[in-house]
Amino acid sequence: MQNCLLTGFQTPPRGRPRKIQPSWVRGKADNYRDILDLVWNKVSPRLLQAQKREDVIASFEGANIGGYALDLVVRADLILAVLKDADFSKRKREAQINFLADSIGALGLLTPRSSRDICERERARIKSIHQIIRYEYWIECSCKYKGRSLNHACPKCEAQILLPSTLPITASLMDQYLSEDT
Ligand SMILES: [Zn+2]
């Protein structure tokens, strides 16, 4: 039953996808970079040896990242293909994480290669305009997680950060600042 469900999600939609915005792909890839960085030490020994989809799924079993594991496990076939890519680094941790994250950023709607190209172009574009496009907090959660937040929530139990009530003021000041700048 579980496998049927996974197979269903892994079938890519027919035909060419509608236009996918580069920022979506880059954002998703960043998200995967964070998740993979959190679990890489635990997951990579099994993941890097994976020969089939079931091996990829099994490698995430002890990852302890709540729902984020499902997000990766439904893309087991895609992940497997990326791991077998000749350009996938054999040794370097960061290179492995970034390559995998950027390859699956388009969620299989584009080829891993196109997904990586989009990420690279988007990062270059962002770098050239110098704006903070994302921020996270360092958190201590009651679930015992300590470290960087993910999408302003605990990556382990997904408890949301309660943002301070002053934030709308800060945000409007930021808008003002940005509009003066342009
Ligand atoms: Zn937590």
PDB file of C-alpha atoms and ligand atoms in Angstrom:
ATOM      1  CA  MET A   1       0.000   0.000   0.000  1.00  0.00           C
ATOM      2  CA  GLN A   2       2.729   2.382   1.001  1.00  0.00           C
ATOM      3  CA  ASN A   3       4.671   1.521  -2.127  1.00  0.00           C
ATOM      4  CA  CYS A   4       1.639   2.071  -4.343  1.00  0.00           C
ATOM      5  CA  LEU A   5       1.244   5.511  -2.880  1.00  0.00           C
ATOM      6  CA  LEU A   6       4.891   6.321  -3.497  1.00  0.00           C
ATOM      7  CA  THR A   7       4.757   5.026  -7.072  1.00  0.00           C
ATOM      8  CA  GLY A   8       1.738   7.185  -7.783  1.00  0.00           C
ATOM      9  CA  PHE A   9       3.523  10.347  -6.737  1.00  0.00           C
ATOM     10  CA  GLN A  10       6.663   9.477  -8.646  1.00  0.00           C
ATOM     11  CA  THR A  11       4.936   9.348 -12.019  1.00  0.00           C
ATOM     12  CA  PRO A  12       5.710  12.682 -13.674  1.00  0.00           C
ATOM     13  CA  PRO A  13       2.772  14.526 -15.177  1.00  0.00           C
ATOM     14  CA  ARG A  14       2.338  14.002 -18.939  1.00  0.00           C
ATOM     15  CA  GLY A  15       3.410  16.607 -21.437  1.00  0.00           C
ATOM     16  CA  ARG A  16       5.456  19.699 -20.943  1.00  0.00           C
ATOM     17  CA  PRO A  17       4.926  21.406 -17.598  1.00  0.00           C
ATOM     18  CA  ARG A  18       3.553  24.925 -17.582  1.00  0.00           C
ATOM     19  CA  LYS A  19       6.173  27.573 -17.081  1.00  0.00           C
ATOM     20  CA  ILE A  20       8.056  26.995 -13.847  1.00  0.00           C
ATOM     21  CA  GLN A  21       9.480  30.090 -12.234  1.00  0.00           C
ATOM     22  CA  PRO A  22      13.231  29.906 -11.555  1.00  0.00           C
ATOM     23  CA  SER A  23      12.697  31.337  -8.055  1.00  0.00           C
ATOM     24  CA  TRP A  24      10.481  28.368  -7.159  1.00  0.00           C
ATOM     25  CA  VAL A  25      13.163  25.903  -8.180  1.00  0.00           C
ATOM     26  CA  ARG A  26      15.925  27.812  -6.400  1.00  0.00           C
ATOM     27  CA  GLY A  27      13.801  28.164  -3.255  1.00  0.00           C
ATOM     28  CA  LYS A  28      13.012  24.467  -3.171  1.00  0.00           C
ATOM     29  CA  ALA A  29      16.662  23.593  -3.778  1.00  0.00           C
ATOM     30  CA  ASP A  30      17.703  25.818  -0.853  1.00  0.00           C
ATOM     31  CA  ASN A  31      15.157  24.034   1.279  1.00  0.00           C
ATOM     32  CA  TYR A  32      16.611  20.657   0.291  1.00  0.00           C
ATOM     33  CA  ARG A  33      20.141  21.918   0.946  1.00  0.00           C
ATOM     34  CA  ASP A  34      19.101  22.719   4.529  1.00  0.00           C
ATOM     35  CA  ILE A  35      17.277  19.455   5.118  1.00  0.00           C
ATOM     36  CA  LEU A  36      20.065  17.355   3.627  1.00  0.00           C
ATOM     37  CA  ASP A  37      22.695  19.226   5.615  1.00  0.00           C
ATOM     38  CA  LEU A  38      20.811  18.371   8.825  1.00  0.00           C
ATOM     39  CA  VAL A  39      20.586  14.657   8.089  1.00  0.00           C
ATOM     40  CA  TRP A  40      23.587  13.976   5.865  1.00  0.00           C
ATOM     41  CA  ASN A  41      25.826  12.402   8.502  1.00  0.00           C
ATOM     42  CA  LYS A  42      23.113   9.975   9.477  1.00  0.00           C
ATOM     43  CA  VAL A  43      21.677   9.297   6.025  1.00  0.00           C
ATOM     44  CA  SER A  44      24.636   9.356   3.647  1.00  0.00           C
ATOM     45  CA  PRO A  45      26.371   6.071   4.610  1.00  0.00           C
ATOM     46  CA  ARG A  46      23.333   4.112   3.381  1.00  0.00           C
ATOM     47  CA  LEU A  47      22.165   6.590   0.772  1.00  0.00           C
ATOM     48  CA  LEU A  48      25.472   6.690  -1.099  1.00  0.00           C
ATOM     49  CA  GLN A  49      25.378   2.889  -1.401  1.00  0.00           C
ATOM     50  CA  ALA A  50      21.781   2.821  -2.647  1.00  0.00           C
ATOM     51  CA  GLN A  51      21.145   0.620  -5.672  1.00  0.00           C
ATOM     52  CA  LYS A  52      17.379   0.769  -5.827  1.00  0.00           C
ATOM     53  CA  ARG A  53      14.447   2.901  -4.683  1.00  0.00           C
ATOM     54  CA  GLU A  54      13.915   0.840  -1.527  1.00  0.00           C
ATOM     55  CA  ASP A  55      17.501   1.555  -0.441  1.00  0.00           C
ATOM     56  CA  VAL A  56      16.930   5.300  -0.780  1.00  0.00           C
ATOM     57  CA  ILE A  57      13.741   5.083   1.270  1.00  0.00           C
ATOM     58  CA  ALA A  58      15.435   2.958   3.952  1.00  0.00           C
ATOM     59  CA  SER A  59      18.300   5.432   4.291  1.00  0.00           C
ATOM     60  CA  PHE A  60      15.892   8.150   5.497  1.00  0.00           C
ATOM     61  CA  GLU A  61      14.227   5.958   8.130  1.00  0.00           C
ATOM     62  CA  GLY A  62      16.302   7.164  11.071  1.00  0.00           C
ATOM     63  CA  ALA A  63      16.629  10.724   9.803  1.00  0.00           C
ATOM     64  CA  ASN A  64      14.359  12.228  12.479  1.00  0.00           C
ATOM     65  CA  ILE A  65      13.146  15.166  10.371  1.00  0.00           C
ATOM     66  CA  GLY A  66       9.413  14.575  10.589  1.00  0.00           C
ATOM     67  CA  GLY A  67       7.428  15.259   7.423  1.00  0.00           C
ATOM     68  CA  TYR A  68      10.475  16.394   5.506  1.00  0.00           C
ATOM     69  CA  ALA A  69      11.540  12.770   5.185  1.00  0.00           C
ATOM     70  CA  LEU A  70       8.365  12.041   3.198  1.00  0.00           C
ATOM     71  CA  ASP A  71       9.164  14.924   0.903  1.00  0.00           C
ATOM     72  CA  LEU A  72      12.448  13.221   0.014  1.00  0.00           C
ATOM     73  CA  VAL A  73      11.237   9.658   0.038  1.00  0.00           C
ATOM     74  CA  VAL A  74       8.535  10.318  -2.605  1.00  0.00           C
ATOM     75  CA  ARG A  75      11.374  11.368  -4.906  1.00  0.00           C
ATOM     76  CA  ALA A  76      13.435   8.230  -4.345  1.00  0.00           C
ATOM     77  CA  ASP A  77      13.739   7.398  -8.077  1.00  0.00           C
ATOM     78  CA  LEU A  78      14.875  10.905  -8.893  1.00  0.00           C
ATOM     79  CA  ILE A  79      17.372  10.886  -6.013  1.00  0.00           C
ATOM     80  CA  LEU A  80      18.729   7.533  -7.169  1.00  0.00           C
ATOM     81  CA  ALA A  81      19.284   8.849 -10.701  1.00  0.00           C
ATOM     82  CA  VAL A  82      21.161  11.880  -9.337  1.00  0.00           C
ATOM     83  CA  LEU A  83      23.395   9.742  -7.106  1.00  0.00           C
ATOM     84  CA  LYS A  84      24.410   7.747 -10.199  1.00  0.00           C
ATOM     85  CA  ASP A  85      25.265  10.888 -12.184  1.00  0.00           C
ATOM     86  CA  ALA A  86      28.916  10.899 -13.260  1.00  0.00           C
ATOM     87  CA  ASP A  87      29.263  14.462 -11.903  1.00  0.00           C
ATOM     88  CA  PHE A  88      28.086  13.534  -8.397  1.00  0.00           C
ATOM     89  CA  SER A  89      31.043  14.048  -6.057  1.00  0.00           C
ATOM     90  CA  LYS A  90      32.508  10.851  -4.655  1.00  0.00           C
ATOM     91  CA  ARG A  91      33.870  12.451  -1.506  1.00  0.00           C
ATOM     92  CA  LYS A  92      33.019  16.050  -0.741  1.00  0.00           C
ATOM     93  CA  ARG A  93      30.094  16.372   1.668  1.00  0.00           C
ATOM     94  CA  GLU A  94      29.035  19.881   0.725  1.00  0.00           C
ATOM     95  CA  ALA A  95      29.361  19.219  -3.000  1.00  0.00           C
ATOM     96  CA  GLN A  96      27.206  16.098  -2.641  1.00  0.00           C
ATOM     97  CA  ILE A  97      24.484  17.915  -0.705  1.00  0.00           C
ATOM     98  CA  ASN A  98      24.380  20.898  -3.058  1.00  0.00           C
ATOM     99  CA  PHE A  99      24.427  18.790  -6.212  1.00  0.00           C
ATOM    100  CA  LEU A 100      21.598  16.582  -4.981  1.00  0.00           C
ATOM    101  CA  ALA A 101      19.508  19.482  -3.644  1.00  0.00           C
ATOM    102  CA  ASP A 102      19.832  21.539  -6.832  1.00  0.00           C
ATOM    103  CA  SER A 103      19.122  18.509  -9.021  1.00  0.00           C
ATOM    104  CA  ILE A 104      15.819  17.758  -7.294  1.00  0.00           C
ATOM    105  CA  GLY A 105      14.805  21.406  -6.813  1.00  0.00           C
ATOM    106  CA  ALA A 106      12.426  21.207  -9.780  1.00  0.00           C
ATOM    107  CA  LEU A 107      10.830  18.114  -8.184  1.00  0.00           C
ATOM    108  CA  GLY A 108      11.425  16.056 -11.314  1.00  0.00           C
ATOM    109  CA  LEU A 109       9.341  18.373 -13.517  1.00  0.00           C
ATOM    110  CA  LEU A 110      12.594  19.272 -15.251  1.00  0.00           C
ATOM    111  CA  THR A 111      15.667  17.111 -15.761  1.00  0.00           C
ATOM    112  CA  PRO A 112      18.184  17.209 -12.889  1.00  0.00           C
ATOM    113  CA  ARG A 113      20.567  19.036 -15.214  1.00  0.00           C
ATOM    114  CA  SER A 114      18.045  21.780 -16.060  1.00  0.00           C
ATOM    115  CA  SER A 115      17.159  22.088 -12.397  1.00  0.00           C
ATOM    116  CA  ARG A 116      20.829  22.658 -11.488  1.00  0.00           C
ATOM    117  CA  ASP A 117      21.269  25.173 -14.312  1.00  0.00           C
ATOM    118  CA  ILE A 118      18.263  27.170 -13.129  1.00  0.00           C
ATOM    119  CA  CYS A 119      19.575  27.205  -9.547  1.00  0.00           C
ATOM    120  CA  GLU A 120      22.961  28.422 -10.689  1.00  0.00           C
ATOM    121  CA  ARG A 121      21.487  31.220 -12.818  1.00  0.00           C
ATOM    122  CA  GLU A 122      19.082  32.265 -10.069  1.00  0.00           C
ATOM    123  CA  ARG A 123      21.833  32.441  -7.445  1.00  0.00           C
ATOM    124  CA  ALA A 124      23.981  34.526  -9.758  1.00  0.00           C
ATOM    125  CA  ARG A 125      21.043  36.862 -10.383  1.00  0.00           C
ATOM    126  CA  ILE A 126      20.272  37.190  -6.664  1.00  0.00           C
ATOM    127  CA  LYS A 127      23.895  37.842  -5.846  1.00  0.00           C
ATOM    128  CA  SER A 128      23.945  40.706  -8.331  1.00  0.00           C
ATOM    129  CA  ILE A 129      21.010  42.511  -6.677  1.00  0.00           C
ATOM    130  CA  HIS A 130      22.147  42.143  -3.042  1.00  0.00           C
ATOM    131  CA  GLN A 131      18.991  41.611  -1.028  1.00  0.00           C
ATOM    132  CA  ILE A 132      18.216  39.344   1.857  1.00  0.00           C
ATOM    133  CA  ILE A 133      15.790  36.927   0.284  1.00  0.00           C
ATOM    134  CA  ARG A 134      15.535  34.623   3.223  1.00  0.00           C
ATOM    135  CA  TYR A 135      16.443  34.445   6.897  1.00  0.00           C
ATOM    136  CA  GLU A 136      16.223  31.803   9.603  1.00  0.00           C
ATOM    137  CA  TYR A 137      16.706  31.740  13.338  1.00  0.00           C
ATOM    138  CA  TRP A 138      18.866  29.682  15.649  1.00  0.00           C
ATOM    139  CA  ILE A 139      16.362  27.894  17.876  1.00  0.00           C
ATOM    140  CA  GLU A 140      16.032  25.648  20.910  1.00  0.00           C
ATOM    141  CA  CYS A 141      12.821  23.632  20.749  1.00  0.00           C
ATOM    142  CA  SER A 142      11.015  21.724  23.508  1.00  0.00           C
ATOM    143  CA  CYS A 143      11.468  18.600  21.337  1.00  0.00           C
ATOM    144  CA  LYS A 144      15.193  18.978  22.189  1.00  0.00           C
ATOM    145  CA  TYR A 145      16.232  20.198  18.738  1.00  0.00           C
ATOM    146  CA  LYS A 146      18.885  22.909  18.807  1.00  0.00           C
ATOM    147  CA  GLY A 147      20.067  24.592  15.659  1.00  0.00           C
ATOM    148  CA  ARG A 148      18.942  26.531  12.631  1.00  0.00           C
ATOM    149  CA  SER A 149      15.218  26.812  11.933  1.00  0.00           C
ATOM    150  CA  LEU A 150      13.789  25.667   8.620  1.00  0.00           C
ATOM    151  CA  ASN A 151      11.121  27.881   7.056  1.00  0.00           C
ATOM    152  CA  HIS A 152      10.794  29.588  10.444  1.00  0.00           C
ATOM    153  CA  ALA A 153       9.916  26.325  12.175  1.00  0.00           C
ATOM    154  CA  CYS A 154      11.631  23.527  14.047  1.00  0.00           C
ATOM    155  CA  PRO A 155      12.931  21.134  11.356  1.00  0.00           C
ATOM    156  CA  LYS A 156      12.386  18.152  13.615  1.00  0.00           C
ATOM    157  CA  CYS A 157       8.851  18.587  14.989  1.00  0.00           C
ATOM    158  CA  GLU A 158       7.749  21.486  12.734  1.00  0.00           C
ATOM    159  CA  ALA A 159       6.697  23.715  15.655  1.00  0.00           C
ATOM    160  CA  GLN A 160       6.341  27.225  14.229  1.00  0.00           C
ATOM    161  CA  ILE A 161       8.356  30.169  15.468  1.00  0.00           C
ATOM    162  CA  LEU A 162       5.996  32.755  16.927  1.00  0.00           C
ATOM    163  CA  LEU A 163       7.134  35.885  15.188  1.00  0.00           C
ATOM    164  CA  PRO A 164       7.344  39.020  17.338  1.00  0.00           C
ATOM    165  CA  SER A 165       4.440  41.459  17.095  1.00  0.00           C
ATOM    166  CA  THR A 166       6.838  44.191  16.020  1.00  0.00           C
ATOM    167  CA  LEU A 167       7.488  42.423  12.726  1.00  0.00           C
ATOM    168  CA  PRO A 168       4.873  44.267  10.620  1.00  0.00           C
ATOM    169  CA  ILE A 169       6.520  47.551  11.637  1.00  0.00           C
ATOM    170  CA  THR A 170       9.928  46.212  10.728  1.00  0.00           C
ATOM    171  CA  ALA A 171       8.567  44.939   7.426  1.00  0.00           C
ATOM    172  CA  SER A 172       7.003  48.275   6.517  1.00  0.00           C
ATOM    173  CA  LEU A 173      10.226  50.079   7.387  1.00  0.00           C
ATOM    174  CA  MET A 174      12.003  47.649   5.116  1.00  0.00           C
ATOM    175  CA  ASP A 175       9.543  48.356   2.277  1.00  0.00           C
ATOM    176  CA  GLN A 176      10.142  52.048   2.735  1.00  0.00           C
ATOM    177  CA  TYR A 177      13.857  51.535   2.691  1.00  0.00           C
ATOM    178  CA  LEU A 178      13.717  49.403  -0.436  1.00  0.00           C
ATOM    179  CA  SER A 179      11.454  51.833  -2.297  1.00  0.00           C
ATOM    180  CA  GLU A 180      13.780  54.732  -1.472  1.00  0.00           C
ATOM    181  CA  ASP A 181      16.632  52.728  -2.824  1.00  0.00           C
ATOM    182  CA  THR A 182      15.076  52.118  -6.226  1.00  0.00           C
TER     183      THR A 182
HETATM  184 ZN    ZN B   1      10.963  20.745  17.784  1.00  0.00          ZN
END
